[in-house]
CSV table of C-alpha atoms in Angstrom, one decimal:
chain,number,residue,atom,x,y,z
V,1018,UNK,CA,0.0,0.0,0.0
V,1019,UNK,CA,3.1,2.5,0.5
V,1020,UNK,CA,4.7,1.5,-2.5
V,1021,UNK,CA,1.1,2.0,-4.0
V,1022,UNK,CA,1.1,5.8,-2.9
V,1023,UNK,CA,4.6,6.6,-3.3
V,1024,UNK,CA,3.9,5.5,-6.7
V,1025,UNK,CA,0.9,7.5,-7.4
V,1026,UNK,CA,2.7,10.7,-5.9
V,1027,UNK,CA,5.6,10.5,-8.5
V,1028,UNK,CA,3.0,10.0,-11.3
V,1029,UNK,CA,1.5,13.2,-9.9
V,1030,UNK,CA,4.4,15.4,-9.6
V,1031,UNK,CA,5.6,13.8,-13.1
V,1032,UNK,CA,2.2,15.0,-14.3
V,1033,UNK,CA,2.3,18.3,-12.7
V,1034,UNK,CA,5.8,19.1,-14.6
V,1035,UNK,CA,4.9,18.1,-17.4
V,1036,UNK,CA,1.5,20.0,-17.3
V,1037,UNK,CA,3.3,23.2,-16.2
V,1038,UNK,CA,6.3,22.9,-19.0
V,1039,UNK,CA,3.2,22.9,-21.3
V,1040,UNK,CA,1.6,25.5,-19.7
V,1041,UNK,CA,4.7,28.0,-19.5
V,1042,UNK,CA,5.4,27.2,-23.2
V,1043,UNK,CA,1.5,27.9,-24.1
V,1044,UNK,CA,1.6,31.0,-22.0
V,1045,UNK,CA,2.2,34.5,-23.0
V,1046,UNK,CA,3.1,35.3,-19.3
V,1047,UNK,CA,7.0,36.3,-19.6
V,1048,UNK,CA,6.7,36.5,-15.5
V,1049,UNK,CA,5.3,32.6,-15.6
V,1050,UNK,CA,7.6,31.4,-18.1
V,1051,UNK,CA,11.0,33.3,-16.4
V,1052,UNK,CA,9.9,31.4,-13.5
V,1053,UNK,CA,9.3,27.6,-14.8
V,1054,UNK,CA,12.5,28.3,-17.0
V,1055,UNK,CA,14.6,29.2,-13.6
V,1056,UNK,CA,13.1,26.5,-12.1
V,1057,UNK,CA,14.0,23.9,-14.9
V,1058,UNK,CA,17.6,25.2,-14.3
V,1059,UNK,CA,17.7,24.9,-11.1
V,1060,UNK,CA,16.2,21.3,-11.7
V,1061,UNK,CA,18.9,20.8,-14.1
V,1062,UNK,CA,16.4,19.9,-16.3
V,1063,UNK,CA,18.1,21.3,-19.3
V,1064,UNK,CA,16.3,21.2,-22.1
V,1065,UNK,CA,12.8,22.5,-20.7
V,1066,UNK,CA,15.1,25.2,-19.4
V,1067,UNK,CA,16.0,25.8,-23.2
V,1068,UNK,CA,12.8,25.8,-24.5
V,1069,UNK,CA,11.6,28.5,-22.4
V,1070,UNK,CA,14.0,30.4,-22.6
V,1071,UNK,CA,14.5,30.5,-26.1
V,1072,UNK,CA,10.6,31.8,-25.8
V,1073,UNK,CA,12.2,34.5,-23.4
V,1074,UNK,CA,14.9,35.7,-26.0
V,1075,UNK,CA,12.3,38.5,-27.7
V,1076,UNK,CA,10.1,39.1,-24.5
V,1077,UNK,CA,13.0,40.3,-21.8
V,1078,UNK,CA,14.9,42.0,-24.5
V,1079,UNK,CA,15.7,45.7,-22.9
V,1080,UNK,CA,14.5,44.4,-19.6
V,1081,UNK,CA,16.5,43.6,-16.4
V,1082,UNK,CA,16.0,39.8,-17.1
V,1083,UNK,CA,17.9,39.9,-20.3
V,1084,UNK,CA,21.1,39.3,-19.3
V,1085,UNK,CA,20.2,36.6,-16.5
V,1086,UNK,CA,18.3,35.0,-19.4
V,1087,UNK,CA,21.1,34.6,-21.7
V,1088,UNK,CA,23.5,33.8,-19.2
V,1089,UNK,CA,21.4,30.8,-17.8
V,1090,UNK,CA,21.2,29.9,-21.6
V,1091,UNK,CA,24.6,29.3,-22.4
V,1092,UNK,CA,25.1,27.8,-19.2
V,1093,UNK,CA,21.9,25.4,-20.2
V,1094,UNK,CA,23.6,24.9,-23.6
V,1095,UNK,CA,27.1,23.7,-21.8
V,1096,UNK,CA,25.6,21.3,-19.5
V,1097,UNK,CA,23.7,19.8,-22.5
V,1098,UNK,CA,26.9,19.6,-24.2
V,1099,UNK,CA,26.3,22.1,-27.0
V,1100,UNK,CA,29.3,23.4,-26.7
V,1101,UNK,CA,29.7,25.6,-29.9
V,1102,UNK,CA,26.6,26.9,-29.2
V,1103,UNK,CA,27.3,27.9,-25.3
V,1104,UNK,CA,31.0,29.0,-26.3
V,1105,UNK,CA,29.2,31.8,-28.5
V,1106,UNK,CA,26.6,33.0,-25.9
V,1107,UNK,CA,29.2,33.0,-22.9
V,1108,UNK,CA,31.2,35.2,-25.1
V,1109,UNK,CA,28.3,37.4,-26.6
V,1110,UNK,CA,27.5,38.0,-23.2
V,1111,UNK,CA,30.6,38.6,-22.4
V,1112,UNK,CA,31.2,41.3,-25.0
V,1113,UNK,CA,27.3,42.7,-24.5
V,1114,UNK,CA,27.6,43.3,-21.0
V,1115,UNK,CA,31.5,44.5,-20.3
V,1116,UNK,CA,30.7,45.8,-16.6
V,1117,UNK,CA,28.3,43.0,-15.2
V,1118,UNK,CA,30.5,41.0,-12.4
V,1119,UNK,CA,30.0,37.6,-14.6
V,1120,UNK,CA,31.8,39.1,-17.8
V,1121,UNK,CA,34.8,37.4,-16.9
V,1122,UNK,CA,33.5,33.9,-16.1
V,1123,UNK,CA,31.7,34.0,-19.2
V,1124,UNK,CA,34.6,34.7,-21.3
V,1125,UNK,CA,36.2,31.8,-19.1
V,1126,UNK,CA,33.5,29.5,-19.8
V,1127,UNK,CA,33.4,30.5,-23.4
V,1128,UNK,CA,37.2,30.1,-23.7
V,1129,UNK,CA,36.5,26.6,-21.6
V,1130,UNK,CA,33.3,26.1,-24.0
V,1131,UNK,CA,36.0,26.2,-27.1
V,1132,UNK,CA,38.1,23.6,-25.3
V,1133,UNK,CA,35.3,20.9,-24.6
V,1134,UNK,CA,34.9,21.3,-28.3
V,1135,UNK,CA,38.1,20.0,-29.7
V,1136,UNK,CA,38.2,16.8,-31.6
V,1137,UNK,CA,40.2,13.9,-31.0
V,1138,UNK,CA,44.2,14.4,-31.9
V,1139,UNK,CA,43.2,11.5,-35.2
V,1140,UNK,CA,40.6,14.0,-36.3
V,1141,UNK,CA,40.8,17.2,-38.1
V,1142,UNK,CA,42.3,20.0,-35.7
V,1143,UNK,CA,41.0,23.3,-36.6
V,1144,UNK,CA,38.7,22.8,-33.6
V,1145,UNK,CA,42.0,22.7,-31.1
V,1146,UNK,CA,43.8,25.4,-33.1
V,1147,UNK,CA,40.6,27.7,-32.8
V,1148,UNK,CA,40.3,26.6,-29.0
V,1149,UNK,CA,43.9,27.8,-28.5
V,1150,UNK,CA,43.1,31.0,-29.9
V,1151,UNK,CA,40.2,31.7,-27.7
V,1152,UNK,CA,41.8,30.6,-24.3
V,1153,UNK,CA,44.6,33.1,-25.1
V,1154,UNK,CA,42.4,35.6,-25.7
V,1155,UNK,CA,41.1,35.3,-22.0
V,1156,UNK,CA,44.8,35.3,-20.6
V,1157,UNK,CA,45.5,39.0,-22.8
V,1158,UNK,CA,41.9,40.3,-21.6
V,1159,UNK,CA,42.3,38.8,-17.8
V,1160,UNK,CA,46.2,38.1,-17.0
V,1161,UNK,CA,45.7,38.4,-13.1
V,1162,UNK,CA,42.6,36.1,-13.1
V,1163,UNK,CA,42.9,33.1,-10.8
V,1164,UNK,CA,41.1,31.2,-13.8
V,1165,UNK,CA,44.3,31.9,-15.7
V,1166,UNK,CA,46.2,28.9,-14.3
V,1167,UNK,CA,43.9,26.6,-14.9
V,1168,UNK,CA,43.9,28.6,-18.7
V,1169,UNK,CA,47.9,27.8,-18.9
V,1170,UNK,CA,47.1,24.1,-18.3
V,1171,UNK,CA,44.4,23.7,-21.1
V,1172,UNK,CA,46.6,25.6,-24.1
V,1173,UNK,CA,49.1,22.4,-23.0
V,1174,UNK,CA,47.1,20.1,-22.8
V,1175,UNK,CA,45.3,21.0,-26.4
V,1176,UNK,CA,49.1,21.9,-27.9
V,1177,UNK,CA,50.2,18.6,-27.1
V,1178,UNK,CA,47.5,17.1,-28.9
V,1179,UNK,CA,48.4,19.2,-31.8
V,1180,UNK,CA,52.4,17.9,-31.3
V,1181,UNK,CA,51.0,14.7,-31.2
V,1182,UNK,CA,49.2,14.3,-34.4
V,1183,UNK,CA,52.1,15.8,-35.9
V,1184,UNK,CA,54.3,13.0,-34.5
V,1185,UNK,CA,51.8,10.6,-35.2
V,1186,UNK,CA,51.4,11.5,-38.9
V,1187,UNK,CA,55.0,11.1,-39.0
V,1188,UNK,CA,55.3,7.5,-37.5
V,1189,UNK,CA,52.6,6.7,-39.9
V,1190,UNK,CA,55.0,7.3,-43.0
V,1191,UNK,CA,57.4,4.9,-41.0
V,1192,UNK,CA,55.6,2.1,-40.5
V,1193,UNK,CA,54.2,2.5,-44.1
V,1194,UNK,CA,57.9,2.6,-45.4
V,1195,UNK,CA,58.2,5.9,-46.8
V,1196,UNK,CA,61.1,6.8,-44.9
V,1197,UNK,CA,62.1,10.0,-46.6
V,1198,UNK,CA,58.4,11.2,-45.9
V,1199,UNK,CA,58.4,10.3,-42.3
V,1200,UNK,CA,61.6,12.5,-42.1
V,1201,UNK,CA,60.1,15.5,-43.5
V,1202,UNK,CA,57.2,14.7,-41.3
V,1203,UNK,CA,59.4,15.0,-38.1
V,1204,UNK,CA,61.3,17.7,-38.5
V,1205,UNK,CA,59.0,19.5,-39.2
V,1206,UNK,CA,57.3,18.9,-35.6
V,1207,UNK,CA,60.9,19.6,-34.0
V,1208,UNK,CA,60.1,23.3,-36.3
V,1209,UNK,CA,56.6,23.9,-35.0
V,1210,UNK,CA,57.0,22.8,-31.7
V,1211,UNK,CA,60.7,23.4,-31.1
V,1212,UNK,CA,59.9,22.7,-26.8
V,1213,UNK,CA,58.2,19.0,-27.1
V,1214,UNK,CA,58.6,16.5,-24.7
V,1215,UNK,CA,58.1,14.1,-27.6
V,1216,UNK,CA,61.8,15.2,-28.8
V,1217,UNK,CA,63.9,11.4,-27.7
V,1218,UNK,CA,60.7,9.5,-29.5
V,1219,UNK,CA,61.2,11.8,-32.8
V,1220,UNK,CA,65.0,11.8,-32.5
V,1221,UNK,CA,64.3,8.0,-32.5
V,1222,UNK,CA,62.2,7.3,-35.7
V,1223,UNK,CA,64.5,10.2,-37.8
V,1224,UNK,CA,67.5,8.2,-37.0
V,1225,UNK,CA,66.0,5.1,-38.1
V,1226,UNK,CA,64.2,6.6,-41.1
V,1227,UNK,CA,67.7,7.9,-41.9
V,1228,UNK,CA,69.1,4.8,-41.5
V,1229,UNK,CA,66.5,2.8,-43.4
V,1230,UNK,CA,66.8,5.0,-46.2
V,1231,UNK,CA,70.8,4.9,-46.6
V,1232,UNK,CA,70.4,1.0,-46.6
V,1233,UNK,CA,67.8,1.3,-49.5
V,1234,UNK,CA,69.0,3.7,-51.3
V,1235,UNK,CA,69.9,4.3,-55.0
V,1236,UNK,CA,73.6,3.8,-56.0
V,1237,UNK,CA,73.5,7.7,-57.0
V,1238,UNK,CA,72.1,8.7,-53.5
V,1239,UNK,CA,73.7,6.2,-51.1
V,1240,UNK,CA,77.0,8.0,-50.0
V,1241,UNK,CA,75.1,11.2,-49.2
V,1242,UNK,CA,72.5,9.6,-47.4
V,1243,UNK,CA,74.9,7.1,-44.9
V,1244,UNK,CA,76.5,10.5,-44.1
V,1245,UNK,CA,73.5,11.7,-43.3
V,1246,UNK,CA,72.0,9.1,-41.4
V,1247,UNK,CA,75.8,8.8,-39.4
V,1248,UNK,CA,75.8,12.5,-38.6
V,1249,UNK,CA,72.7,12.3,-36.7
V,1250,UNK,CA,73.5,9.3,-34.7
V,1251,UNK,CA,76.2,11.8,-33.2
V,1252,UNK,CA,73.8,14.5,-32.6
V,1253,UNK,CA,71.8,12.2,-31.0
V,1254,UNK,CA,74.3,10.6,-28.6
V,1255,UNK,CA,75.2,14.1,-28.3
V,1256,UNK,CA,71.9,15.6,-27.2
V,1257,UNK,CA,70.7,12.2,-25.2
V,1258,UNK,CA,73.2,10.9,-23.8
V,1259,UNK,CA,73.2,7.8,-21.7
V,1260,UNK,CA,69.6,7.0,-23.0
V,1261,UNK,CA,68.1,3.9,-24.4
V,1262,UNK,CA,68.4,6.1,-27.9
V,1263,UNK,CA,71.8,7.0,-27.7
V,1264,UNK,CA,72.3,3.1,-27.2
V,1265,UNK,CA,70.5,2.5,-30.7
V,1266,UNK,CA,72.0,5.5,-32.1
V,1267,UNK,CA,75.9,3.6,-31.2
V,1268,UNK,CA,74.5,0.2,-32.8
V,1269,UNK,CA,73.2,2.2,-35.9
V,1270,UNK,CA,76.4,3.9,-36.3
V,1271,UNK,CA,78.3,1.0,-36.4
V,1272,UNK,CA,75.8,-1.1,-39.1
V,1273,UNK,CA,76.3,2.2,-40.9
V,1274,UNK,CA,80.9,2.3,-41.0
V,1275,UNK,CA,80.3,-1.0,-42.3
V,1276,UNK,CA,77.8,-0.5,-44.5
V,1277,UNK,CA,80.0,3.0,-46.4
V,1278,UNK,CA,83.1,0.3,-46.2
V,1279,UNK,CA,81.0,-2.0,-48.1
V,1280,UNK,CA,79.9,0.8,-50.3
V,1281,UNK,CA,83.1,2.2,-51.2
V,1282,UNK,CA,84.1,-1.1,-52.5
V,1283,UNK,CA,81.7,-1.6,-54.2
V,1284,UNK,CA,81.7,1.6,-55.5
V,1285,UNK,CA,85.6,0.9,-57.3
V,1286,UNK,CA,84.5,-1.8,-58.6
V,1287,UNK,CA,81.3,-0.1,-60.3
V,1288,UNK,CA,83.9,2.5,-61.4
V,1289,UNK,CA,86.7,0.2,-62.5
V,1290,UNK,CA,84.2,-1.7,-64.7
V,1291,UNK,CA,82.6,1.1,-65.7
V,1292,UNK,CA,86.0,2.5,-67.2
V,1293,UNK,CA,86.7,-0.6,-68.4
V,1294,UNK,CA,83.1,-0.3,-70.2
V,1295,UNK,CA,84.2,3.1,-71.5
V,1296,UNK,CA,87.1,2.5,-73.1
V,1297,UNK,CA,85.9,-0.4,-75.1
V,1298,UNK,CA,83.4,1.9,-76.4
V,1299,UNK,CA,85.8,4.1,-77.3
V,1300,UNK,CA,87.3,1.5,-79.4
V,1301,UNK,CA,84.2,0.4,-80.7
V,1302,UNK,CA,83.3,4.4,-81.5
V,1303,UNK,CA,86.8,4.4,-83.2
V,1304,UNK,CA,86.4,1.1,-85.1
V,1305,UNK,CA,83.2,2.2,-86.3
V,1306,UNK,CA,84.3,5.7,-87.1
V,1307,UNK,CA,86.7,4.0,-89.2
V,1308,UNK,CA,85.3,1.4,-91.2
V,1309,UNK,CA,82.9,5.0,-92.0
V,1310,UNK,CA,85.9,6.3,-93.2
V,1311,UNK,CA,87.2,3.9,-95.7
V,1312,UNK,CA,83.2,3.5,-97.0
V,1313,UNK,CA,82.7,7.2,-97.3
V,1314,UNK,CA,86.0,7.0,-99.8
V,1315,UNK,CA,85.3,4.2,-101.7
V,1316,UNK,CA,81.6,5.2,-102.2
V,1317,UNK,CA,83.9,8.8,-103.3
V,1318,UNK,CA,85.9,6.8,-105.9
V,1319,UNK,CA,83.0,5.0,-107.3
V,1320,UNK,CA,81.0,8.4,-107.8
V,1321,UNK,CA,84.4,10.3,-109.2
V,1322,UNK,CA,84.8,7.8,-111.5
V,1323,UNK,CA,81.3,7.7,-112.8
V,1324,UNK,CA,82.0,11.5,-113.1
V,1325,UNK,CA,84.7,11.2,-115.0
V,1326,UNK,CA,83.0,8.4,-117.3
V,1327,UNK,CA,80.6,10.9,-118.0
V,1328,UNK,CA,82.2,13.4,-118.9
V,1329,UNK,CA,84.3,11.3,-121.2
V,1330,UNK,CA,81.1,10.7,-123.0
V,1331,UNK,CA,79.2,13.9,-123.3
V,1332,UNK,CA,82.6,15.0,-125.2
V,1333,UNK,CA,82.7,12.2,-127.6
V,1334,UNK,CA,79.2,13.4,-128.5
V,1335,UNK,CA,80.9,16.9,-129.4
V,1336,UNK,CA,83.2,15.6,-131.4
V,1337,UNK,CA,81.1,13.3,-133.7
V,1338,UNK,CA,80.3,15.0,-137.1
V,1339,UNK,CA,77.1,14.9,-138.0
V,1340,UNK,CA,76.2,12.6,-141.4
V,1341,UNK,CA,76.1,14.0,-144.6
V,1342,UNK,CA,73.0,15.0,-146.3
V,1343,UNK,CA,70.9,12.5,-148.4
V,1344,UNK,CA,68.8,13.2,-151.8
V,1345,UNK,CA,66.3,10.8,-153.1
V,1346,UNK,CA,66.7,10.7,-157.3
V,1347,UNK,CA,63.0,11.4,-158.6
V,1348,UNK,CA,62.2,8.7,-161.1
């Protein structure tokens, strides 16, 4: 029986919220509807706060409730989790009303709004690259602000993910094999981000791209790149010393010696054959050049002599009288 009543008093109150949030939405009464909408907030009851107060927009405006209406709306808006949307009312209200004592902690919760809103480090990152922007914009307007701490910690935080993704993008070209990409890739996070802690892991995977692409490379390219890949084994014994990495770079260095000792034998062989090569060539280019010769002056003989053979025979035709005249004797 207590069960029973219990039960029929939460269908009751159920019913009666639900009657009044379709009363104060029905109702014309900006008085009625200020005061369910507060009351949803205060509920936590988010989106019948919404609704009402998006009814409220057009009826406070110019009024005293105006700015308590739109800062309970972006606050409604956060705790729903539509954080675009709250990030540009907490800062609208921010810029609106300057002077009001919540100015700052709505440009805080618009900066923090801006922060919620960044996408995962895989994602695109135009979110966390606009969400840095915003929370330095609260440490230039408010550089005394206790909330400014907590502001340092976030622009980290979202940085990092922004180093990351760059680190991660180049690790990606490794493992795919494109080692000359992957190189690129990192040093250009060592550019952009020139303090990362990510620094011994990037050192790591340019050494080895380095080294990867040396030991793969093109006869043309190969000197250049083990010299390469051996000078930064140095600078990274040199800047980590006494690290797991500086370990690797002392193995690498080593696989590399041998590797340009290999090379360079190889490399006077290539070139002792390929002179070898060359000068037989040469001989052949002689040869040739002279069996050319002797053809062009035969063919020279045999076309002089025709010449002459002809010229031998238009002057015989000069010289030939013509025959003498014949006369037919009439009968």
């Amino acid at each position: 029986m207590k069960k029973y009543i219990l039960g029929l008093f939460a269908v009751a109150v159920v019913s009666s919220c639900v009657s009044q949030q379709d009363k104060a939405m029905k109702s014309a009464d900006k008085n009625y509807i200020l005061k369910v909408a507060n009351e949803n907030f205060a509920k936590k009851k988010w989106k019948n706060s919404l609704a009402l107060y998006d009814r409220l927009a057009n009826l406070v405006a110019g009024t005293d409730d105006f700015p308590n209406v739109g800062f309970n709306t972006a606050y409604a808006n956060y705790y729903d989790k539509n954080y675009k949307l709250a990030g540009h009312q907490f800062k609208n209200f921010a810029v609106s009303f300057p002077k009001d004592p919540r100015a700052e902690e709505a440009a805080y919760m618009s900066a923090l709004c801006y922060y919620e809103g960044s996408m995962d480090y895989n994602l695109d990152q135009s979110s966390t690259e606009l969400a840095i922007n915003e929370l330095q914009d609260f440490l230039n307007n408010y550089p005394t602000s206790e909330r400014s701490k907590n502001i340092t910690t976030l622009i980290d935080e979202l940085s990092y993910k922004l180093e990351f993704k760059s680190y991660e993008n180049g690790r990606q070209y490794f493992n795919m094999g494109d080692y000359k990409a992957a190189n690129t890739a990192l040093e250009n996070v060592l550019e952009d981000f020139p303090s990362t802690k990510l620094r011994p892991k990037i050192y790591d995977y340019m050494m080895k791209s380095r080294y990867l692409l040396a030991q793969k490379s093109i006869y043309d390219l190969k000197d250049e790149r083990i010299e390469s890949a051996l000078s930064f084994t140095k600078q990274v014994e040199k800047d980590l010393p006494n690290t797991e990495y500086s370990k690797t770079a002392l193995d690498l260095r080593e696989k590399l010696e041998k590797e340009k000792k290999d090379f360079a034998v190889v490399k006077k062989q290539t070139e002792a054959r390929i002179a070898t090569l060359t000068a037989r060539q040469k001989k052949e280019v002689e040869k040739l050049a002279e069996k050319n010769k002797t053809e062009d002056q035969i063919k020279n003989q045999i076309d002089a002599e025709k010449k002459a053979m002809q010229i031998q025979r238009d002057s015989a035709k000069l010289q030939t009288p013509p025959p003498a005249a014949t006369f037919k004797i009439q009968r």
